[in-house]
Coordinates of C-alpha atoms in Angstrom, one line a residue:
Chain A
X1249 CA 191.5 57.6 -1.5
X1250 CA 189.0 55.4 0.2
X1251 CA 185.3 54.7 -1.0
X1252 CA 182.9 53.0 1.3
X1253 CA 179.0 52.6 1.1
X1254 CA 175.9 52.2 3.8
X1255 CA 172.5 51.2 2.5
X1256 CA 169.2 53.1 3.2
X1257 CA 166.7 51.3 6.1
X1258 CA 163.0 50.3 6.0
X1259 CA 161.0 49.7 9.6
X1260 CA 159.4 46.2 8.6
X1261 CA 157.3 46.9 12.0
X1262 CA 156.9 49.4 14.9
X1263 CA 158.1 52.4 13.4
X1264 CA 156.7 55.1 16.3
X1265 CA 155.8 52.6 19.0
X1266 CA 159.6 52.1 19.4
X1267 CA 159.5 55.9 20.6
X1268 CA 157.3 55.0 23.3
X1269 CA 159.7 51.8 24.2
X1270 CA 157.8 49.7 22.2
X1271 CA 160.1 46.6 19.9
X1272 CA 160.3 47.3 16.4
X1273 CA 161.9 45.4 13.7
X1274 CA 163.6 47.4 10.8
X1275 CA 166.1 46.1 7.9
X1276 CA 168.8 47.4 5.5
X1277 CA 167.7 47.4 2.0
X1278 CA 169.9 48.3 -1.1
X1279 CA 169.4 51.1 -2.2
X1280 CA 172.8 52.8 -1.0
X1281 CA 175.0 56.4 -0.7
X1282 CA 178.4 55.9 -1.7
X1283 CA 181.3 58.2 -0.1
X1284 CA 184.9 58.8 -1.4
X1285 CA 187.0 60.4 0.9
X1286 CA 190.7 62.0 -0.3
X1287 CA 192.9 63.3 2.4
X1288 CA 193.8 66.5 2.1
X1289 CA 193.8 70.5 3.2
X1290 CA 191.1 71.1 1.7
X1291 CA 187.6 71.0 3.0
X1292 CA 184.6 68.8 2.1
X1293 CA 183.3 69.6 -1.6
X1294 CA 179.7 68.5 -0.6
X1295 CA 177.8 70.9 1.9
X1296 CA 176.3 69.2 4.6
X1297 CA 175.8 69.5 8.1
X1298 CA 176.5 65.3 8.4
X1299 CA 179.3 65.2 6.5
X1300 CA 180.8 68.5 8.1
X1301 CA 180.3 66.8 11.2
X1302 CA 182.2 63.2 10.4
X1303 CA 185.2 65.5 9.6
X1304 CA 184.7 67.5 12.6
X1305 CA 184.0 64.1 14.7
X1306 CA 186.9 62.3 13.4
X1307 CA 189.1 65.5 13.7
X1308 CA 190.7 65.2 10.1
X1309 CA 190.5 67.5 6.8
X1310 CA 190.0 65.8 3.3
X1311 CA 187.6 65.9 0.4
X1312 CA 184.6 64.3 -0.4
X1313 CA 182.4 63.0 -3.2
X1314 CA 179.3 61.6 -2.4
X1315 CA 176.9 59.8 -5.0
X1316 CA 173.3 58.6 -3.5
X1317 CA 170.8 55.7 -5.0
X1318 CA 169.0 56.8 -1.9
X1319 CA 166.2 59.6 -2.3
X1320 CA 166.7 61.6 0.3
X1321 CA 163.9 63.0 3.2
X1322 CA 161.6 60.1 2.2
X1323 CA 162.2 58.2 5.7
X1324 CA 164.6 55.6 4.0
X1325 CA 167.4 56.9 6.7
X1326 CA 169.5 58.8 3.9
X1327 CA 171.2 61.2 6.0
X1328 CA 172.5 58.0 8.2
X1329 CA 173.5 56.1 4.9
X1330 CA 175.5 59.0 4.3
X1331 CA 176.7 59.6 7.7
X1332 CA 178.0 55.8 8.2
X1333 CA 179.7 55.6 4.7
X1334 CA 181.7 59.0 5.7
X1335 CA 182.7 57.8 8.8
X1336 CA 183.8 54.3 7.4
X1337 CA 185.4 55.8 4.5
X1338 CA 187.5 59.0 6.6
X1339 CA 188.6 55.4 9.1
X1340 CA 190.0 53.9 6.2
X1341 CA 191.8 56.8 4.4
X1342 CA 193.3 57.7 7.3
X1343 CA 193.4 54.0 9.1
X1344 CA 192.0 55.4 12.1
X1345 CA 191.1 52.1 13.1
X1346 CA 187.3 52.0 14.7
X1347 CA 185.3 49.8 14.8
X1348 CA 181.9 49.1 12.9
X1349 CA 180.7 49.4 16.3
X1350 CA 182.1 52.7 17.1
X1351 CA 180.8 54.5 13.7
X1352 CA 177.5 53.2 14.9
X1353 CA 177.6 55.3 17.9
X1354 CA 179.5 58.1 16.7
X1355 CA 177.1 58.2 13.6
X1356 CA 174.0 58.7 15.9
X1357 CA 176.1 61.3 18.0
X1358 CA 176.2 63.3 14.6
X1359 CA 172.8 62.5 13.1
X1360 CA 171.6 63.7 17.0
X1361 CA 173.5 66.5 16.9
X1362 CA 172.4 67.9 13.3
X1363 CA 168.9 66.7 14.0
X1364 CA 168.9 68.5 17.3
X1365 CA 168.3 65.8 19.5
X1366 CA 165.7 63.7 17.6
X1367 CA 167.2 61.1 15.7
X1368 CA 166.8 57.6 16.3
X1369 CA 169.7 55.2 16.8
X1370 CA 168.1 52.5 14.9
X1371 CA 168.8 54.5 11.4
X1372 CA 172.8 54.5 11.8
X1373 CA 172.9 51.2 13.4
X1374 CA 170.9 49.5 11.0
X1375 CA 173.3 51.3 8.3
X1376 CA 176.0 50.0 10.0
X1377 CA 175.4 46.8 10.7
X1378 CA 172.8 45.4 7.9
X1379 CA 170.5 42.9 7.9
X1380 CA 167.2 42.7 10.0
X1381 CA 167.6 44.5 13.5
X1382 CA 165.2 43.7 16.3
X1383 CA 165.4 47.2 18.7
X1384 CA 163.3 46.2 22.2
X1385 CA 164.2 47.6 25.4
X1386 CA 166.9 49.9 24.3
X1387 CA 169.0 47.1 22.8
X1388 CA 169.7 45.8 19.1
X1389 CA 169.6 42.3 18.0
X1390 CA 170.5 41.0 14.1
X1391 CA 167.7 38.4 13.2
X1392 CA 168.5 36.3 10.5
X1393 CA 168.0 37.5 7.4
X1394 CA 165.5 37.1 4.8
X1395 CA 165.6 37.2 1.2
X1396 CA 162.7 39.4 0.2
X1397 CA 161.4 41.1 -2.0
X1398 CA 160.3 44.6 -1.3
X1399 CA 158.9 47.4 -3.5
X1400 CA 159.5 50.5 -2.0
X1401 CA 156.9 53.2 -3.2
X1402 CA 158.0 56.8 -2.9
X1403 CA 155.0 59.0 -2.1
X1404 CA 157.2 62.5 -3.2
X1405 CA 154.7 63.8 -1.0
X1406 CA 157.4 65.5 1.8
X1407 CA 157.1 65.1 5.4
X1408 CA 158.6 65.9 8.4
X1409 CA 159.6 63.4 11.1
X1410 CA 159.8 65.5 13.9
X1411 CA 156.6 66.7 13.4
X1412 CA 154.5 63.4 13.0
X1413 CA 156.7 62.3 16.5
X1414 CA 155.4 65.3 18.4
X1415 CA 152.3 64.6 16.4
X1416 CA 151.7 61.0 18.0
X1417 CA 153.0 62.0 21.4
X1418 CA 150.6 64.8 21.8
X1419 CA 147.7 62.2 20.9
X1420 CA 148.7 59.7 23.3
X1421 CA 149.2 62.7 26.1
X1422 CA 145.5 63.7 25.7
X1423 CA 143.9 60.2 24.8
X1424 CA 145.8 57.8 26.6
X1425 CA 142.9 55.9 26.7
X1426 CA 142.9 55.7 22.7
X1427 CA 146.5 55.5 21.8
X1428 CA 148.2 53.5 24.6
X1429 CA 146.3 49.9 23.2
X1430 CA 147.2 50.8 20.0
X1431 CA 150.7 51.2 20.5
X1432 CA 150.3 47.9 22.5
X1433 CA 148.6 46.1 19.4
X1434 CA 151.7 47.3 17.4
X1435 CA 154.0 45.7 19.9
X1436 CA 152.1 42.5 19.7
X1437 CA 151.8 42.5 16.0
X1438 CA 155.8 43.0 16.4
X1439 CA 156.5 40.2 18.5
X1440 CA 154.6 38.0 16.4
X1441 CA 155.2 38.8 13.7
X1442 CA 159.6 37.8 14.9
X1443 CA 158.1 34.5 14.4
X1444 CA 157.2 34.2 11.1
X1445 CA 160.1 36.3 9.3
X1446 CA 160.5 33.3 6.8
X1447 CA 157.0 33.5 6.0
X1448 CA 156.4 36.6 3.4
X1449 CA 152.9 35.8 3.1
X1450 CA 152.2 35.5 7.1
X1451 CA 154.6 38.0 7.4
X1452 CA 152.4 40.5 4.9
X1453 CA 149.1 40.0 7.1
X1454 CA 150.7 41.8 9.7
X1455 CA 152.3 44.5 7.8
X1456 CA 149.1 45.0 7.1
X1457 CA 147.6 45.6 10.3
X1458 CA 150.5 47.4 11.4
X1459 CA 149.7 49.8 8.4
X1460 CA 146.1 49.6 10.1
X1461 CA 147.3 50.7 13.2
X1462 CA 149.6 53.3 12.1
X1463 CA 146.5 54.7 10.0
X1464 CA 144.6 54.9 13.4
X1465 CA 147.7 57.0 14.9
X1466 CA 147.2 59.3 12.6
X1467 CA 150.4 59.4 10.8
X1468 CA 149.4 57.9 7.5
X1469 CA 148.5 60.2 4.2
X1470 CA 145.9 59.8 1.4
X1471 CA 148.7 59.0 -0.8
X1472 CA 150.1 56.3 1.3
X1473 CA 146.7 54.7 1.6
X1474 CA 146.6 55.0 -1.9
X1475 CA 150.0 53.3 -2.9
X1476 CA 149.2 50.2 0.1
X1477 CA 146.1 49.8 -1.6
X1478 CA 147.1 49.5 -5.3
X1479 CA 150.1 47.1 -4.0
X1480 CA 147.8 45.1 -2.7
X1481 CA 145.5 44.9 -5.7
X1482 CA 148.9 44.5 -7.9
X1483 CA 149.5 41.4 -5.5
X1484 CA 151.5 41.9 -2.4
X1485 CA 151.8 39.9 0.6
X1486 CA 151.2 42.8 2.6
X1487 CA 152.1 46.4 2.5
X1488 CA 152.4 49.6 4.9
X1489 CA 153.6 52.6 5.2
X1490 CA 157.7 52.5 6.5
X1491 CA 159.0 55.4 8.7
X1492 CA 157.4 58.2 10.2
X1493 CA 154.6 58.5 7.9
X1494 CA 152.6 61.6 6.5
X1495 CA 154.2 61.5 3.4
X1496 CA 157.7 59.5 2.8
X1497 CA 157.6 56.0 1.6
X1498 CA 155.6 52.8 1.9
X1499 CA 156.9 49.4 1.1
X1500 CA 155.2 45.9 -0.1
X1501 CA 156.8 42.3 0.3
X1502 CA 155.9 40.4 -2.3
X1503 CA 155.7 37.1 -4.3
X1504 CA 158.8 37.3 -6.7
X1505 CA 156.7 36.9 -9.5
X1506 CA 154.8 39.8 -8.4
X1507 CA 157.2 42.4 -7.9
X1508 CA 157.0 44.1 -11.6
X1509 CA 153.7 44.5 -11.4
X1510 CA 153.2 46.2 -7.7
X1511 CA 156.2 48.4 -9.0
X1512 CA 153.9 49.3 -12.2
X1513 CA 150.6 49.6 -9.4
X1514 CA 153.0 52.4 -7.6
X1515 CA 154.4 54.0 -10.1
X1516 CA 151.0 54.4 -11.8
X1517 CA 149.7 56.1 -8.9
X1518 CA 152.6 59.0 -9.9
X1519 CA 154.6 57.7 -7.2
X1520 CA 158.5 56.4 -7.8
X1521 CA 158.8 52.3 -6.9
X1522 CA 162.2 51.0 -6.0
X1523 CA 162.0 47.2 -6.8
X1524 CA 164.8 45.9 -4.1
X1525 CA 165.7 43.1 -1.0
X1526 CA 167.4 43.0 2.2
X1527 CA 170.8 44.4 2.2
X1528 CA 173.0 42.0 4.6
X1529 CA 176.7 44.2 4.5
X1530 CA 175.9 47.4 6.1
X1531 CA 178.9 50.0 5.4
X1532 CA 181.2 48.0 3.2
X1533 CA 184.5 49.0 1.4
X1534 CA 183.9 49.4 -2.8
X1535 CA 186.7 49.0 -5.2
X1536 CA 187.1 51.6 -7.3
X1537 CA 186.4 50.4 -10.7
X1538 CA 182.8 49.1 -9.0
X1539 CA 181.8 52.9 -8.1
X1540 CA 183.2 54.5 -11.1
X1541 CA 180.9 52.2 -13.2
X1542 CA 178.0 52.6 -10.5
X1543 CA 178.7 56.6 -10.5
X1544 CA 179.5 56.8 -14.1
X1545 CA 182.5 58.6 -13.5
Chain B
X296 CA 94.3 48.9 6.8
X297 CA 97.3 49.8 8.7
X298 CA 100.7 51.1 7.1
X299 CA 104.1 51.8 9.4
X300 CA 107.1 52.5 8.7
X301 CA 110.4 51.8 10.1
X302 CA 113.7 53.2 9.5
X303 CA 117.2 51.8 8.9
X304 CA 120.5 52.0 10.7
X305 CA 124.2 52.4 10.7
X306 CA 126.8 51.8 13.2
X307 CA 128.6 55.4 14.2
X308 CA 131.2 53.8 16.4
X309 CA 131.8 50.4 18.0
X310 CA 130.8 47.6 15.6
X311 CA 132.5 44.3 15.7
X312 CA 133.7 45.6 19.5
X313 CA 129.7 44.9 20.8
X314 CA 129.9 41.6 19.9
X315 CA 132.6 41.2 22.8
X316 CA 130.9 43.5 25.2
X317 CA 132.1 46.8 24.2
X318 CA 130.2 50.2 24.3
X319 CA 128.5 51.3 20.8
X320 CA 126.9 54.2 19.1
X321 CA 124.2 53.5 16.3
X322 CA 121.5 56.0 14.9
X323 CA 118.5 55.2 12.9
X324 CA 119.0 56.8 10.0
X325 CA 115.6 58.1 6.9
X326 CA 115.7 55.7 4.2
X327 CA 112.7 53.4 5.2
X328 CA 110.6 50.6 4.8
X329 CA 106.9 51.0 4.5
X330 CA 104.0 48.0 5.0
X331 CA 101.0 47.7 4.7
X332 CA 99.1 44.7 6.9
X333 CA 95.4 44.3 6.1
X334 CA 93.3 41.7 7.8
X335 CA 92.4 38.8 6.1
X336 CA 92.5 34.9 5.7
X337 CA 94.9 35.1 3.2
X338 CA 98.8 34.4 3.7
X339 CA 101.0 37.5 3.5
X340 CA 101.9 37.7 -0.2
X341 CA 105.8 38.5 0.2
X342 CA 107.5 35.3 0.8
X343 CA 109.5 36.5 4.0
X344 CA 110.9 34.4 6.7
X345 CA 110.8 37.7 8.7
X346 CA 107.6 38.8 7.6
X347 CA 105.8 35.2 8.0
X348 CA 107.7 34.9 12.1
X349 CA 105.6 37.7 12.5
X350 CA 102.1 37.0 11.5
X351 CA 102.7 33.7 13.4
X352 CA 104.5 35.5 16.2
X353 CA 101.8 37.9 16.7
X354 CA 99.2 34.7 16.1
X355 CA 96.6 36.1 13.2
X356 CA 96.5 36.2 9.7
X357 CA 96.4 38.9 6.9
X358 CA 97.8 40.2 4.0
X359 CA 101.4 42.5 3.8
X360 CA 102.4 44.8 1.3
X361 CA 106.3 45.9 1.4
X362 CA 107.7 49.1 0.2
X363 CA 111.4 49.3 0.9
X364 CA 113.8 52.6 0.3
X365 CA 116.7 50.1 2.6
X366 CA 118.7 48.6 -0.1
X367 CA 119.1 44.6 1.7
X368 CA 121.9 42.7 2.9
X369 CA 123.9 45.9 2.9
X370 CA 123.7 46.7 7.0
X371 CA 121.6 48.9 7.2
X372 CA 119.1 46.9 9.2
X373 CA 116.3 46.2 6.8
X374 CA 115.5 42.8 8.0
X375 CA 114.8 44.6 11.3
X376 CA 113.0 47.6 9.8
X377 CA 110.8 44.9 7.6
X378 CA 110.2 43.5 11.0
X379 CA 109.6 46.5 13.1
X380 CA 107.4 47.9 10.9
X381 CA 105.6 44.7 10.1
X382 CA 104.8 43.9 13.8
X383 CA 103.5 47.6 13.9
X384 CA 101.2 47.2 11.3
X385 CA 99.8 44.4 12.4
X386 CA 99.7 45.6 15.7
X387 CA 97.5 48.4 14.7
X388 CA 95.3 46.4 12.2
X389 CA 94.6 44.0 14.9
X390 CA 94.8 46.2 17.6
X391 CA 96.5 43.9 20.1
X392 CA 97.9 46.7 22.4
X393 CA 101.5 46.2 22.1
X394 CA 104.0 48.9 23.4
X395 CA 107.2 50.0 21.2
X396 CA 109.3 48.2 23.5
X397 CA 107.1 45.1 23.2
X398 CA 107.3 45.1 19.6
X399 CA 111.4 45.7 19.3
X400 CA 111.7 42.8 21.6
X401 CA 109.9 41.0 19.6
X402 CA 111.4 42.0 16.3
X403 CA 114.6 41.0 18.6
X404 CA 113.0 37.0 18.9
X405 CA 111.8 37.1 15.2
X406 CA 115.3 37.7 14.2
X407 CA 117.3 35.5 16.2
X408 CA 115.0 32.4 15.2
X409 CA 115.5 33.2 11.7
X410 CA 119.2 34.3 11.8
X411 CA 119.8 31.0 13.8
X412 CA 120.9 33.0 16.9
X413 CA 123.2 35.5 15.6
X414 CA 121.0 38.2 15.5
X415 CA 122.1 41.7 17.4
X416 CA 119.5 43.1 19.4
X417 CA 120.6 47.3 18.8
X418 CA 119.2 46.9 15.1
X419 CA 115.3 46.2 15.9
X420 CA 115.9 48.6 18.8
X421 CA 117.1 51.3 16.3
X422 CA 114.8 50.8 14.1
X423 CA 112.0 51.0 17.0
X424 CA 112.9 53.6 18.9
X425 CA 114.8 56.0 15.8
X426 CA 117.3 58.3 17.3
X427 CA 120.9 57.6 18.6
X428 CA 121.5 54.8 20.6
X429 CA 124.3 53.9 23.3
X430 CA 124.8 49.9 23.6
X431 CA 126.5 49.5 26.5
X432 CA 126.6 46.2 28.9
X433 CA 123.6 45.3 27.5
X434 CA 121.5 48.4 28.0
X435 CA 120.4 50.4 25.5
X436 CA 120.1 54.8 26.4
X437 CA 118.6 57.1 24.0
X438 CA 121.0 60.1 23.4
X439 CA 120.6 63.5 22.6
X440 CA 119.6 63.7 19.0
X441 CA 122.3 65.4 16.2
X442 CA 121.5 67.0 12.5
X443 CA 123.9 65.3 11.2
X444 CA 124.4 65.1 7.5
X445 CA 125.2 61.8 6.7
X446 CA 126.3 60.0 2.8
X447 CA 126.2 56.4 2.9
X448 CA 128.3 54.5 0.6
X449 CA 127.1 51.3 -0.8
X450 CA 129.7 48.6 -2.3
X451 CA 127.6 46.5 -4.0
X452 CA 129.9 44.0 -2.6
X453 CA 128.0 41.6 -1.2
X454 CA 129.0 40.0 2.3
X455 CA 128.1 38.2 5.6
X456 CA 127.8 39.5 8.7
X457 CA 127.5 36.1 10.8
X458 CA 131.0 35.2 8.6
X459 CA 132.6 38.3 9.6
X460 CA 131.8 38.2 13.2
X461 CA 132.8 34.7 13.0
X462 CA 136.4 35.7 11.7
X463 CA 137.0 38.4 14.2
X464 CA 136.3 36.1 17.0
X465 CA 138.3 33.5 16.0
X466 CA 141.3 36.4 15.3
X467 CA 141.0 37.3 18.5
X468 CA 140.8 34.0 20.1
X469 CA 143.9 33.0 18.1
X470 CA 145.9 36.7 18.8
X471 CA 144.3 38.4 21.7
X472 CA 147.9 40.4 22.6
X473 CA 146.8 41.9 19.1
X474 CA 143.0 41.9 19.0
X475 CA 142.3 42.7 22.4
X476 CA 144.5 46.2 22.7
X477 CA 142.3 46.9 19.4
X478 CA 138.9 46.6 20.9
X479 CA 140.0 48.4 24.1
X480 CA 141.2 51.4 21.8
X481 CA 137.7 51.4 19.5
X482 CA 135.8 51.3 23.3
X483 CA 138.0 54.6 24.2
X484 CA 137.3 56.5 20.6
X485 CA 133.5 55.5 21.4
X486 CA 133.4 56.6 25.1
X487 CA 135.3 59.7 23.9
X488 CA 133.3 60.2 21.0
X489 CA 129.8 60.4 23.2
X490 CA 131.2 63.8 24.5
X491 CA 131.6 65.3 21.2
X492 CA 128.0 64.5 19.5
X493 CA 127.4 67.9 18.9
X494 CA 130.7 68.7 17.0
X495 CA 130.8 66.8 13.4
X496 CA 133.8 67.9 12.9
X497 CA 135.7 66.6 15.9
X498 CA 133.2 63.2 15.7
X499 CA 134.6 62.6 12.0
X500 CA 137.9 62.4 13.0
X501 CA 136.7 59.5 15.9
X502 CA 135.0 58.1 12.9
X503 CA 138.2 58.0 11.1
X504 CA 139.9 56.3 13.9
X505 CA 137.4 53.9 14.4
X506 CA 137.6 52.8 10.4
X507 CA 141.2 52.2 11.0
X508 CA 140.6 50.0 13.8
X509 CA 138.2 47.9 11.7
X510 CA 140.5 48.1 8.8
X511 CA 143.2 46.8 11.9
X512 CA 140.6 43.9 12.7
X513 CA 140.3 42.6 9.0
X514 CA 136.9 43.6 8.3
X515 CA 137.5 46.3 5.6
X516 CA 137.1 45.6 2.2
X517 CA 138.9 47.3 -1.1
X518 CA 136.0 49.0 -2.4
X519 CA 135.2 49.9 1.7
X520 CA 138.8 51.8 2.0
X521 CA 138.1 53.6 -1.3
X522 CA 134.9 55.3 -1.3
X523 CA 136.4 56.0 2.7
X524 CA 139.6 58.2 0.9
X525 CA 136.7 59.3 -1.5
X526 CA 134.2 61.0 0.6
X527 CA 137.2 62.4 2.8
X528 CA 138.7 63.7 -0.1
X529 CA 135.4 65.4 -1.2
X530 CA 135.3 67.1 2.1
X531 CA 133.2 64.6 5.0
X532 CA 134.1 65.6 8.0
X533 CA 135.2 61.8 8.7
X534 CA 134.4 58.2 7.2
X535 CA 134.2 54.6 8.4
X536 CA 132.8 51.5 7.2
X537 CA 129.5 50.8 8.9
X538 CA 128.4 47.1 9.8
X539 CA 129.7 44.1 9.4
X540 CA 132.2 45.0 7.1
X541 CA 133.8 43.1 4.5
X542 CA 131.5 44.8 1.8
X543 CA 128.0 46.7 2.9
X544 CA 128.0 50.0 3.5
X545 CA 130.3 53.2 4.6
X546 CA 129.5 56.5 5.8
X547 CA 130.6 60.0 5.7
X548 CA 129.9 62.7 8.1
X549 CA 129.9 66.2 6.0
X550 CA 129.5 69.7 6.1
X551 CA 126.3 70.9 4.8
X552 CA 128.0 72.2 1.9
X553 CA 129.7 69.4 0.8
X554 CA 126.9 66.3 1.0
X555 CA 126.5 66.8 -2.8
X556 CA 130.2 66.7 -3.6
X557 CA 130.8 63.7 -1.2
X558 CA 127.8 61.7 -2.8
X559 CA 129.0 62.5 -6.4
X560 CA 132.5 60.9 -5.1
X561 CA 131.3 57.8 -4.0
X562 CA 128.7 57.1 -7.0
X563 CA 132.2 58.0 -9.2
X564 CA 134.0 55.1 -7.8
X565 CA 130.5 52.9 -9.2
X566 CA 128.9 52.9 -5.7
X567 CA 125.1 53.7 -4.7
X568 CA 125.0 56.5 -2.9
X569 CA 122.3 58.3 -0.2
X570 CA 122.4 61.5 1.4
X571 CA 120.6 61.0 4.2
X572 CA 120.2 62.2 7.7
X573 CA 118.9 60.8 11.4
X574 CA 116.0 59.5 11.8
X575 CA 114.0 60.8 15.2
X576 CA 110.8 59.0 14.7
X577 CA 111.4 55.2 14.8
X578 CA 108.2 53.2 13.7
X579 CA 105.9 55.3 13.1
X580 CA 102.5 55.5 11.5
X581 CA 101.7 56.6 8.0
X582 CA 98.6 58.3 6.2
X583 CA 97.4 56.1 3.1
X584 CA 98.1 59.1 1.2
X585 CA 101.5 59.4 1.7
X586 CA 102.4 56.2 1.0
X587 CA 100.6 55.8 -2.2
X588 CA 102.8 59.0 -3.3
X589 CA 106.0 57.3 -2.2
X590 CA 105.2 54.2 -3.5
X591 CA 103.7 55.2 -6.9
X592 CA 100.4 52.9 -6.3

């Protein structure tokens, strides 16, 4: 029996530029799926398409229990979380011997598979891997990691990232003229922003103008406005909406002292705050008497 | 005896983006201000740096009475309309035989001498000529007029425009990879909008663009952002901040049908609102009647 965890992702910056090959900067933060895989004949307990597809990938049977701190559809890259921890924990139990590396890749071949094509690789690798991942050009890079402190506030308004994607492309197809600067503000807000990741507070001016600029995209939702705004007021650095917008989550970076409060802000706008920090693992081996107290079994 | 009148104005795309050379829209829009100039030796009995440039401007002497619906320092022009209307009245009284582009030009001078330079030149133009305007390099172009039913939001936040301006040029000066891409993208929505006058519904979502662009900018305001999310959630068409920024004034493009609901929204979040609608006439003059009924004299 093997158990291994991957934590959920937040895009700090970029989120929807980086479809256009525009940089974005995303993290791992902590709320995380945790996966316990048993070989055996038997298959997978849990029903779904990811995890039928890491047994399928990895070409083994076994069974699976799978407990999730991670609220899932809400653009915090569950469905990777759970993806990577599956893979990592079916390597272990049967010592198939990949690499962190390899169930990067091999997670996104699922995830693209069960998502027909449109999943990002920045989800699983950021899973992966941990930490703060710069994605320009194609290519990752770790930054060096932070210690902040995020509030992530959970709209439970559902969305669907496909459709803001095709959303935003159609926009820029038929107003170029409109959407191509903004997505080029978003890169430079990006690139600047790289050099002030020890900064929360400089840091939170851009996330704010990012937020800005996705809100002039189109891909932002009364409630997200909402729950930036009352972070703000509550006293966050900064605050945007994180993923693909139009429902799904937003997250504040905050002052430490601060962080109770913008949690009370969100969750008083009938939204569900996650009061958390960078996650610097990625997919990491548990011992058992650490999950059975995490999963109350 | 002579009484004018002179309307006020808001911006309905480009602010902020003028200052740099941009294209913008504005309209003159109904609430007014009314004076009355009546020869005499007498010194004008409102104490008005805008009021006295003009006596001595024009180069005789008389007495002024002001009736204003504009509510001040909110951007809606009503140093200009004060001015406009002021140089009318006096024009008539005297009868000196100045033209209406005489007397916004020299509204223009009035306001620049006493705004130490930093007057704009589109708000005595406005407020002269009524209608919609197109700034663009400079010139100014009557366009087609709309029936547009317009709700504008006031703060009661009080603010500077010269400090505002002020802040966006020295943002852009300090990050034009970010600033730049943002005024190229609020010249698009404007050129864009131009083409869609006479469709509210398709010119409120430009208007909703262009807010997030402004909010991109830094020149939004709290209060600004809410009683934007208010009137769109009462049903406006679209809503931006109009002005400066920073506090003033918002407005909100509606259906007919829904100019009550959207005022009622903005006065519940403790605003002042005014339905209101364009204004064709520009400085016009008014029957002694009518003003004593407006004014209550």
């Amino acid at each position: 029996m093997a158990t291994w965890s991957a934590p959920g992702k937040v895009f700090l910056f970029g989120e929807h530029a980086v479809v256009f090959g525009k940089p974005g900067i995303a993290m791992a933060v902590k709320p995380r799926v945790y996966v316990t895989v048993r070989k055996g004949r038997h298959p997978p307990r849990v029903k779904s398409p990811y995890i039928e597809g890491c047994f399928s990938e990895m070409d083994v049977k076994g069974s699976v229990y799978v407990h999730s701190q991670l609220p899932s559809s809400s653009g915090l890259g569950s469905s990777a979380a759970v993806t990577v921890a599956t893979l990592s924990a079916i390597n272990d139990e049967f010592d198939l011997g990949r690499t962190r590396a390899d169930i990067a890749d091999m997670a996104f071949a699922i995830e693209k598979k069960v998502q027909k094509g449109r999943a990002s690789p920045t989800d699983t690798y950021v899973s992966s891997h941990g930490g703060i991942v710069l994605i320009k050009e194609g290519t990752k890079r770790r930054l060096p990691p932070q210690s902040f402190n995020i509030v992530i506030g959970n709209t439970l308004v559902s969305h669907s990232t496909s459709r803001m994607v095709e959303m935003v492309g159609s926009f820029k197809q038929q107003e170029p003229d409109i959407v191509d600067p903004i997505l080029d503000s978003i890169d430079a807000v990006c690139m600047t922003a790289i050099h002030h990741l020890s900064d929360p507070k400089i840091l939170g001016r851009y996330m704010d103008i990012n937020h800005a600029l996705l809100e002039a995209l189109g891909v932002s939702h009364p409630t997200l406005t909402r729950l930036v705004m009352a972070a703000r007021a509550a006293g966050a650095y900064g605050a945007k909406l994180t993923g693909a917008g139009g429902g799904g989550c937003m997250i504040a970076l905050c002052p430490k002292r601060s962080k109770t409060r913008v949690a009370g802000a969100i969750e008083g706008c009938d939204a569900k705050a996650i009061i958390t920090t960078i996650d610097t693992d990625g997919a990491r081996k548990e011992h058992e008497g650490k999950i059975a107290r995490k999963t109350g079994r």
